[in-house]
Tab-separated table of C-alpha atoms in Angstrom:
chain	number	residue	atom	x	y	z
A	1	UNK	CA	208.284	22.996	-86.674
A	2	UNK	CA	209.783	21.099	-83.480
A	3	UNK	CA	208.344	18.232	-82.979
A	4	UNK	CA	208.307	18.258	-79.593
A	5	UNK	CA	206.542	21.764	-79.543
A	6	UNK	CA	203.783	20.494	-82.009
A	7	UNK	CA	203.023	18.004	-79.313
A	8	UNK	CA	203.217	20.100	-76.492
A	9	UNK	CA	200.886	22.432	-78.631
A	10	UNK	CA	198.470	19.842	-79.969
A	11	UNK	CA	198.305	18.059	-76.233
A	12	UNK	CA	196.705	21.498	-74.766
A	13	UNK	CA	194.669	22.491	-77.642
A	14	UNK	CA	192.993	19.097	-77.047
A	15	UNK	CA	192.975	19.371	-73.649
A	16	UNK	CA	190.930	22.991	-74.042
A	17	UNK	CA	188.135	21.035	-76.023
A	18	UNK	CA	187.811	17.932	-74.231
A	19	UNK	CA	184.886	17.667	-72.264
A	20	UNK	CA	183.048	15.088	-70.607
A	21	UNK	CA	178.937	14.771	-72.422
A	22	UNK	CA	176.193	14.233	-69.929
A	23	UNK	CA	174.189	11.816	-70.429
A	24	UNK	CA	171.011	13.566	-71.091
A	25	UNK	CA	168.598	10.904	-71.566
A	26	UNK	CA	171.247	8.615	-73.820
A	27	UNK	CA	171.464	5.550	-72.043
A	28	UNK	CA	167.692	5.097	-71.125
A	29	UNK	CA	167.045	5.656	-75.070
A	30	UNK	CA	169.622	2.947	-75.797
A	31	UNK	CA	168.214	0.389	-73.419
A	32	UNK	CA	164.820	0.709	-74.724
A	33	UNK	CA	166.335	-0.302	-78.148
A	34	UNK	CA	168.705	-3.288	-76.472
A	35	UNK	CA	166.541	-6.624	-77.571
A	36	UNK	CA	165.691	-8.947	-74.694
A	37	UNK	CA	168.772	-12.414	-74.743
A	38	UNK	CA	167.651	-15.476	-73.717
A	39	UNK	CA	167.607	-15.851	-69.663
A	40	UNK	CA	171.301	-17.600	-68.722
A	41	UNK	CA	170.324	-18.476	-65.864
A	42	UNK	CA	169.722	-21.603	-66.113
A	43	UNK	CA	173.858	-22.174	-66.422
A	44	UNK	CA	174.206	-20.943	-62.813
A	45	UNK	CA	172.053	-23.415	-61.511
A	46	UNK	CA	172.969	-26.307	-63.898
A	47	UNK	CA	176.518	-25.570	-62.254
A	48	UNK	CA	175.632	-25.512	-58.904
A	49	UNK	CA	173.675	-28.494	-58.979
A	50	UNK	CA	177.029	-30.393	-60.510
A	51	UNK	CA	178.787	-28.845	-57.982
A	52	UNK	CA	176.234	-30.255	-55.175
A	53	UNK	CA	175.969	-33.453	-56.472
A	54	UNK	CA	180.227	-33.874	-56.679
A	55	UNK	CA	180.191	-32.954	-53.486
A	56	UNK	CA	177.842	-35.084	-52.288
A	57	UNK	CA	178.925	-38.183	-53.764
A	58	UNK	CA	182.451	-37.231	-52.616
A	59	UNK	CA	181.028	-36.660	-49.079
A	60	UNK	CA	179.475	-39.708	-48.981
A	61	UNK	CA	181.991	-42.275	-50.652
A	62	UNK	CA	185.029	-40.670	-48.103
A	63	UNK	CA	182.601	-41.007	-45.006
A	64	UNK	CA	183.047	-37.185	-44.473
A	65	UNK	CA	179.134	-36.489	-43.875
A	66	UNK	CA	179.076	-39.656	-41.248
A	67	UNK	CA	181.990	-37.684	-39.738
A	68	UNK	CA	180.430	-34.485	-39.467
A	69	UNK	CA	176.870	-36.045	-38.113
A	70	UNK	CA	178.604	-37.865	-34.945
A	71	UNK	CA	180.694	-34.203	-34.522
A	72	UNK	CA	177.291	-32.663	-34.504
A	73	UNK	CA	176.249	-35.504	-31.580
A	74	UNK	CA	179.139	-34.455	-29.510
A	75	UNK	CA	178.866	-30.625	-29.638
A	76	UNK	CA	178.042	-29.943	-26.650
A	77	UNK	CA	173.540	-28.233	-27.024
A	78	UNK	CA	174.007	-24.765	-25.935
A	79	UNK	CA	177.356	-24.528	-28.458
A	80	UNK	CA	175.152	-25.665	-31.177
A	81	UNK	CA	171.927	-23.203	-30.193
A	82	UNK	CA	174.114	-20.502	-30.033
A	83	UNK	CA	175.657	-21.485	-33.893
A	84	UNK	CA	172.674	-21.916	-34.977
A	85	UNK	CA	171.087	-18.152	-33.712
A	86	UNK	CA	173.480	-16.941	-35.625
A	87	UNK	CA	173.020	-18.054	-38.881
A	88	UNK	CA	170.042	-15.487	-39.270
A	89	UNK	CA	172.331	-12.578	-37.702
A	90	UNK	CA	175.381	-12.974	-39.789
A	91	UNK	CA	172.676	-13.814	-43.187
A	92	UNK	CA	170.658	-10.308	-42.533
A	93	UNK	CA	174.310	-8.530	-42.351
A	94	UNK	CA	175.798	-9.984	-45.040
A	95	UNK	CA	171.977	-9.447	-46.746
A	96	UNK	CA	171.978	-5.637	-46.294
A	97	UNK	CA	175.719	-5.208	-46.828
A	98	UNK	CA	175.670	-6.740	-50.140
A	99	UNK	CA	172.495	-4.994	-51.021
A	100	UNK	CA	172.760	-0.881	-49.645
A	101	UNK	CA	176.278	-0.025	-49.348
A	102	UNK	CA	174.815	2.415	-46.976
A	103	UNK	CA	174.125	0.527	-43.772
A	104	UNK	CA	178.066	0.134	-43.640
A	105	UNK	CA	177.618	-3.022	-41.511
A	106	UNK	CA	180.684	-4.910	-42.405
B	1	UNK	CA	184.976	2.690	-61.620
B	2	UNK	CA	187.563	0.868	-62.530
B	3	UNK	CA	188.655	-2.358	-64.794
B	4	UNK	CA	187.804	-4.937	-62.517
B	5	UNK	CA	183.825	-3.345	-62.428
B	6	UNK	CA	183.865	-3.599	-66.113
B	7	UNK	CA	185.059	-7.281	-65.974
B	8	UNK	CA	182.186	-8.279	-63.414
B	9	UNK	CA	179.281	-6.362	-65.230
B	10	UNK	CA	180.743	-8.075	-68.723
B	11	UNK	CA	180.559	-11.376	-66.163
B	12	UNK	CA	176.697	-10.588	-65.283
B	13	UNK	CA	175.720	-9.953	-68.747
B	14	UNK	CA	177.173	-13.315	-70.490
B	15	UNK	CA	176.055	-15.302	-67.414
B	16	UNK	CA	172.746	-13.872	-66.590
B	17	UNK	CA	172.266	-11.324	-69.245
B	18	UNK	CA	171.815	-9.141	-66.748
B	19	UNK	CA	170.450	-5.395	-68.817
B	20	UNK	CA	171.347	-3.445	-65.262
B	21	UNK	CA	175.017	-4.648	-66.596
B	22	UNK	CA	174.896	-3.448	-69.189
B	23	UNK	CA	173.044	-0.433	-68.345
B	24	UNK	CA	176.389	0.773	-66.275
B	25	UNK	CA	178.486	0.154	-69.140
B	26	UNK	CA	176.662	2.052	-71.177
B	27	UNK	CA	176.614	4.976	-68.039
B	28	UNK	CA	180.077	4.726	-67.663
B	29	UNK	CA	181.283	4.979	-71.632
B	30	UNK	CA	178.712	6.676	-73.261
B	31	UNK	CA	180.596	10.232	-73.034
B	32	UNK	CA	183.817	9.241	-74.316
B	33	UNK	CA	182.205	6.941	-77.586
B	34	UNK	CA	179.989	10.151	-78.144
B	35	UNK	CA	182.619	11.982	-77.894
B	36	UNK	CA	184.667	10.151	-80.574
B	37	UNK	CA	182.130	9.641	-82.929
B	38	UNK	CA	181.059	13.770	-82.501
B	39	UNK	CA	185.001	14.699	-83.119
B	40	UNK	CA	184.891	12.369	-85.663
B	41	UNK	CA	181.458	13.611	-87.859
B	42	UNK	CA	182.708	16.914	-86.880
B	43	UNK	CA	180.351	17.992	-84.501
B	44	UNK	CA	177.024	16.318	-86.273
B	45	UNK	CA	175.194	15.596	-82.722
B	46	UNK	CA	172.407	13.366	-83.793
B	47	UNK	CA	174.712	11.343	-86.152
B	48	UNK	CA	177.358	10.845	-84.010
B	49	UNK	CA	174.352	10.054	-81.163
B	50	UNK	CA	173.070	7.456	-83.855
B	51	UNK	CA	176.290	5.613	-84.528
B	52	UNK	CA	177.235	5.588	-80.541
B	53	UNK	CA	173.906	3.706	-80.524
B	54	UNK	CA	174.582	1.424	-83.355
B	55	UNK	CA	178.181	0.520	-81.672
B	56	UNK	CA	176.737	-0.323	-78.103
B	57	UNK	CA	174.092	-2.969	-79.755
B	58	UNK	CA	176.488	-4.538	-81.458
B	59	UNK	CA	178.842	-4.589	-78.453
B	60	UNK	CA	175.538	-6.313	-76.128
B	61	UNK	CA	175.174	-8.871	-79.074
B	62	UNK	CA	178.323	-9.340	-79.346
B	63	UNK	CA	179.807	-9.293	-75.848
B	64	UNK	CA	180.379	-13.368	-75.584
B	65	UNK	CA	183.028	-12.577	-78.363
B	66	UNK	CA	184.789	-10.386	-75.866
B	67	UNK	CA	187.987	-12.172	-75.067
B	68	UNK	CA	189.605	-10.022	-72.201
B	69	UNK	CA	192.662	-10.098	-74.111
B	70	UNK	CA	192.612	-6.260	-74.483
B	71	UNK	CA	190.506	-3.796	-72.312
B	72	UNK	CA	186.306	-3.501	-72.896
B	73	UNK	CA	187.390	0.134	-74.096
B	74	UNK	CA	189.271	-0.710	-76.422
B	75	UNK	CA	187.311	-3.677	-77.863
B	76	UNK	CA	184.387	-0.921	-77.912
B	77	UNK	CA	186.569	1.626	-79.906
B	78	UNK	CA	186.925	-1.100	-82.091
B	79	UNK	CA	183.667	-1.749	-82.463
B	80	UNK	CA	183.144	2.305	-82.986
B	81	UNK	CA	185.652	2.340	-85.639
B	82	UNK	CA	184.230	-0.284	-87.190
B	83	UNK	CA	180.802	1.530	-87.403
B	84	UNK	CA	182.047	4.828	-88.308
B	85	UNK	CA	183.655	3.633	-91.567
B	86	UNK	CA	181.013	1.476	-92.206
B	87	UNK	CA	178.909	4.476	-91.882
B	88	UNK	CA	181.435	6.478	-93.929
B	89	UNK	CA	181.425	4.026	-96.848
B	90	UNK	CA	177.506	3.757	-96.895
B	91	UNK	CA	177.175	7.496	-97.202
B	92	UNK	CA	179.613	7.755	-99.663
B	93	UNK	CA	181.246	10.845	-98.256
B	94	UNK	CA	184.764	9.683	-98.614
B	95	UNK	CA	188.337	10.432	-100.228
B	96	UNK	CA	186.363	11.178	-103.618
B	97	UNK	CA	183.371	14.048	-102.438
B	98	UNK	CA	184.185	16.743	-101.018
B	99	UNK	CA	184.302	16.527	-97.277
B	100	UNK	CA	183.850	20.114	-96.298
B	101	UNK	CA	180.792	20.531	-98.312
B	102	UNK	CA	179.433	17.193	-96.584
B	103	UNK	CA	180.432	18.611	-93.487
B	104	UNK	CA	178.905	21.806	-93.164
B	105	UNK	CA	175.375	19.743	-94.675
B	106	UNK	CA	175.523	17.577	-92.006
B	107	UNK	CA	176.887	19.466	-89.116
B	108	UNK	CA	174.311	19.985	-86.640
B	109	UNK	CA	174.137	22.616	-84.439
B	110	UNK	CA	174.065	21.757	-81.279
B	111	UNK	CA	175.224	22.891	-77.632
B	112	UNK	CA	178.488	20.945	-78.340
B	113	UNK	CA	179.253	22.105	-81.997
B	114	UNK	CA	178.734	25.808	-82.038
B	115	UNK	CA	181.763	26.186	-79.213
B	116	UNK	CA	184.360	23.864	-81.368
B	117	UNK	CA	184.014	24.753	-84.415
B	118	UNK	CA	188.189	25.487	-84.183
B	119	UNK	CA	188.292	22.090	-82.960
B	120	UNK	CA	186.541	20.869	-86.444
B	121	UNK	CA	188.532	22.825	-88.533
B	122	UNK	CA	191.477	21.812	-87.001
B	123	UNK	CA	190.537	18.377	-87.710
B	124	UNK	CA	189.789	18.983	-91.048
B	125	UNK	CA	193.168	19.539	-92.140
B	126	UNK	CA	193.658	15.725	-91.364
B	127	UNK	CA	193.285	12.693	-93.481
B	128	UNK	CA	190.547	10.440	-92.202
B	129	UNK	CA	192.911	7.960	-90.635
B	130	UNK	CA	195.157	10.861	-89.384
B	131	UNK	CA	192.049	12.106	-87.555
B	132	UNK	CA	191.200	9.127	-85.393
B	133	UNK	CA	194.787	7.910	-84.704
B	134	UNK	CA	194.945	11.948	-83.444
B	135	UNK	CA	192.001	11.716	-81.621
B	136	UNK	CA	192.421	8.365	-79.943
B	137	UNK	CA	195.946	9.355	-78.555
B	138	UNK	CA	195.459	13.051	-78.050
B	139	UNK	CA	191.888	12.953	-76.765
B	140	UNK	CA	191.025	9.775	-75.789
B	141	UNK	CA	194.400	8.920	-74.392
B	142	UNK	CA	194.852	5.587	-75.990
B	143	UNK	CA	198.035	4.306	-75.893
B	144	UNK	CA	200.182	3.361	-79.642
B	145	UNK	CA	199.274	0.152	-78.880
B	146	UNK	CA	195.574	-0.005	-78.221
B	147	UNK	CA	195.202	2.749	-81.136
B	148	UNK	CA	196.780	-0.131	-83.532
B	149	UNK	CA	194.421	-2.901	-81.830
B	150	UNK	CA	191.657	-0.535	-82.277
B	151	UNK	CA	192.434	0.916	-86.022
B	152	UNK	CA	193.939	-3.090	-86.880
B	153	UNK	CA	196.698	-1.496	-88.277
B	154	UNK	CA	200.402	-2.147	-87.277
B	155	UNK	CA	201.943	-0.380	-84.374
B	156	UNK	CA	204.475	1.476	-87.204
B	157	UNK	CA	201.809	2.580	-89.230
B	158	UNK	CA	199.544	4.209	-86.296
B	159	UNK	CA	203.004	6.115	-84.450
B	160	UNK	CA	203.146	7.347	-89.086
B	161	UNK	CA	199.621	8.681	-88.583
B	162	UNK	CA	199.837	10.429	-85.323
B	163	UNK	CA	203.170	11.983	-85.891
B	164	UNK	CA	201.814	13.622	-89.903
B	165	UNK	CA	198.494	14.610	-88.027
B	166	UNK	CA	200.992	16.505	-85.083
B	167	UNK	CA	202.597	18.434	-87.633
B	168	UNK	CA	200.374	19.468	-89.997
B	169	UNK	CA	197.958	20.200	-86.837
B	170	UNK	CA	201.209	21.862	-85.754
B	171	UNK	CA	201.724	23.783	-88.624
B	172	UNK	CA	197.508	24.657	-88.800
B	173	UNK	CA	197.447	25.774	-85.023
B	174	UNK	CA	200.938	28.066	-85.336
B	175	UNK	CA	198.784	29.741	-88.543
B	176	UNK	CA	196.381	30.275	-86.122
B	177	UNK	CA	197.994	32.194	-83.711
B	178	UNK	CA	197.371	29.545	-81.549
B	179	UNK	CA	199.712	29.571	-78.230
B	180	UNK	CA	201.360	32.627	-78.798
């Protein structure tokens, strides 16, 4: 036989059987049965506190966090009142976009 | 879904071990490892249900040994290789015993089974190698490559399989009456 008309051949007869199999209950069986790992957590925050302190202790060593304190006395009041309104604005969009696709905010 | 979702649940899980992860890998390849593993026990539902279990524990307690290197679907077909001849050699229904006779004990009818049975007796006209090299290229639409990752064979060896399991399924399906 042609090779190239056993493949044709063999190609649709599996395409004929191939299905996709619901789920049916699988999965939630499955998960009962996963057993509980250790929380990792920790590693997230063990990072971000490195990450905090480098910062920090670069901030403070170049003189960047004296810089940005005397920017923040020469902002003019009603610049920085308005910044800081917004804070809770842009955090409750970002909030709901990140958690229910559907509001569609962003 | 693509691979990039797969890479940032895989993320969750070794970071957080997040279980909702995992959850949605398990949602999004459950169908296609049952479906293997139900081609593959020829059409035995609650085995092949069983050993799609079996392969996604393994692949949640083994998941930090995931490199990336190859795609999570093909590191789990590994893994569900791996379990189906494990589960082959336990029950001792290989090359020696009579496969047909273990197949129609085991066979299960089931809402899947009792419409393929052609499907099953096509297969049976493979070798057991022949079988999933056929089934990973023709039906799971795994490339040579990823079948030889998957069956740790060498790329030669896997393009040897699927080509004898083409003809004689050739030859089987023509016998058949099949697409006259």
């Amino acid at each position: 036989m042609e090779t190239k008309n056993a493949d044709k051949m063999v190609k649709s007869f599996f395409a004929e059987y191939k299905q996709e199999i619901p789920d049916n209950g699988f999965t939630q069986r499955l998960m009962k049965k996963v057993p509980e790992q250790a929380d990792h957590g920790w590693i997230v925050w063990i990072f971000a506190a490195i990450g905090i302190s480098v910062s920090l202790y670069v901030g403070v060593n170049a003189g960047l966090i004296r810089q940005v304190v005397l920017l923040f006395d020469r902002i003019p009041l009603y610049y920085m009142l308005a910044g800081i309104f917004c804070f809770p604005i842009i955090g409750t969009m970002i909030y709901y976009a990140a958690q229910n696709k559907k509001y569609q905010i962003i | 879904m693509s691979n990039t979702d797969d890479i940032r649940w895989i993320t969750q899980l070794i970071l957080l071990g997040d279980k909702n992860a995992f959850d949605k890998l398990v949602r999004k390849y459950q169908s296609p490892i049952r479906r293997f593993f139900l081609n593959l026990t020829v059409g035995d539902s609650q085995l092949s249900d069983d050993l799609a279990q079996e392969t996604f524990i393994k692949a949640y307690l083994n998941i930090s040994s995931f490199k990336g290197i190859s795609g999570f679907s093909t590191w789990l077909y590994r893994i569900a290789y791996n379990v189906y001849y494990d589960s082959v050699r336990a029950r001792k229904y290989y090359a020696d015993i009579d496969e047909h006779v273990i197949d129609n004990q085991h066979q299960t009818q089931n809402e899947f089974s009792a419409e393929k049975l052609d499907i099953y007796k096509a297969l049976n006209q493979l070798r057991k190698e022949e079988q999933t090299a056929v089934l990973l290229f023709y039906m799971e639409d795994k490339t040579h490559k990823e079948i030889a990752k998957i069956m740790n064979c060498p790329l030669g060896t896997v393009k040897t399989y699927i080509l004898k399991g083409k003809e004689r399924l050739g030859v089987y399906l023509t016998k058949q009456g099949y697409g006259n």
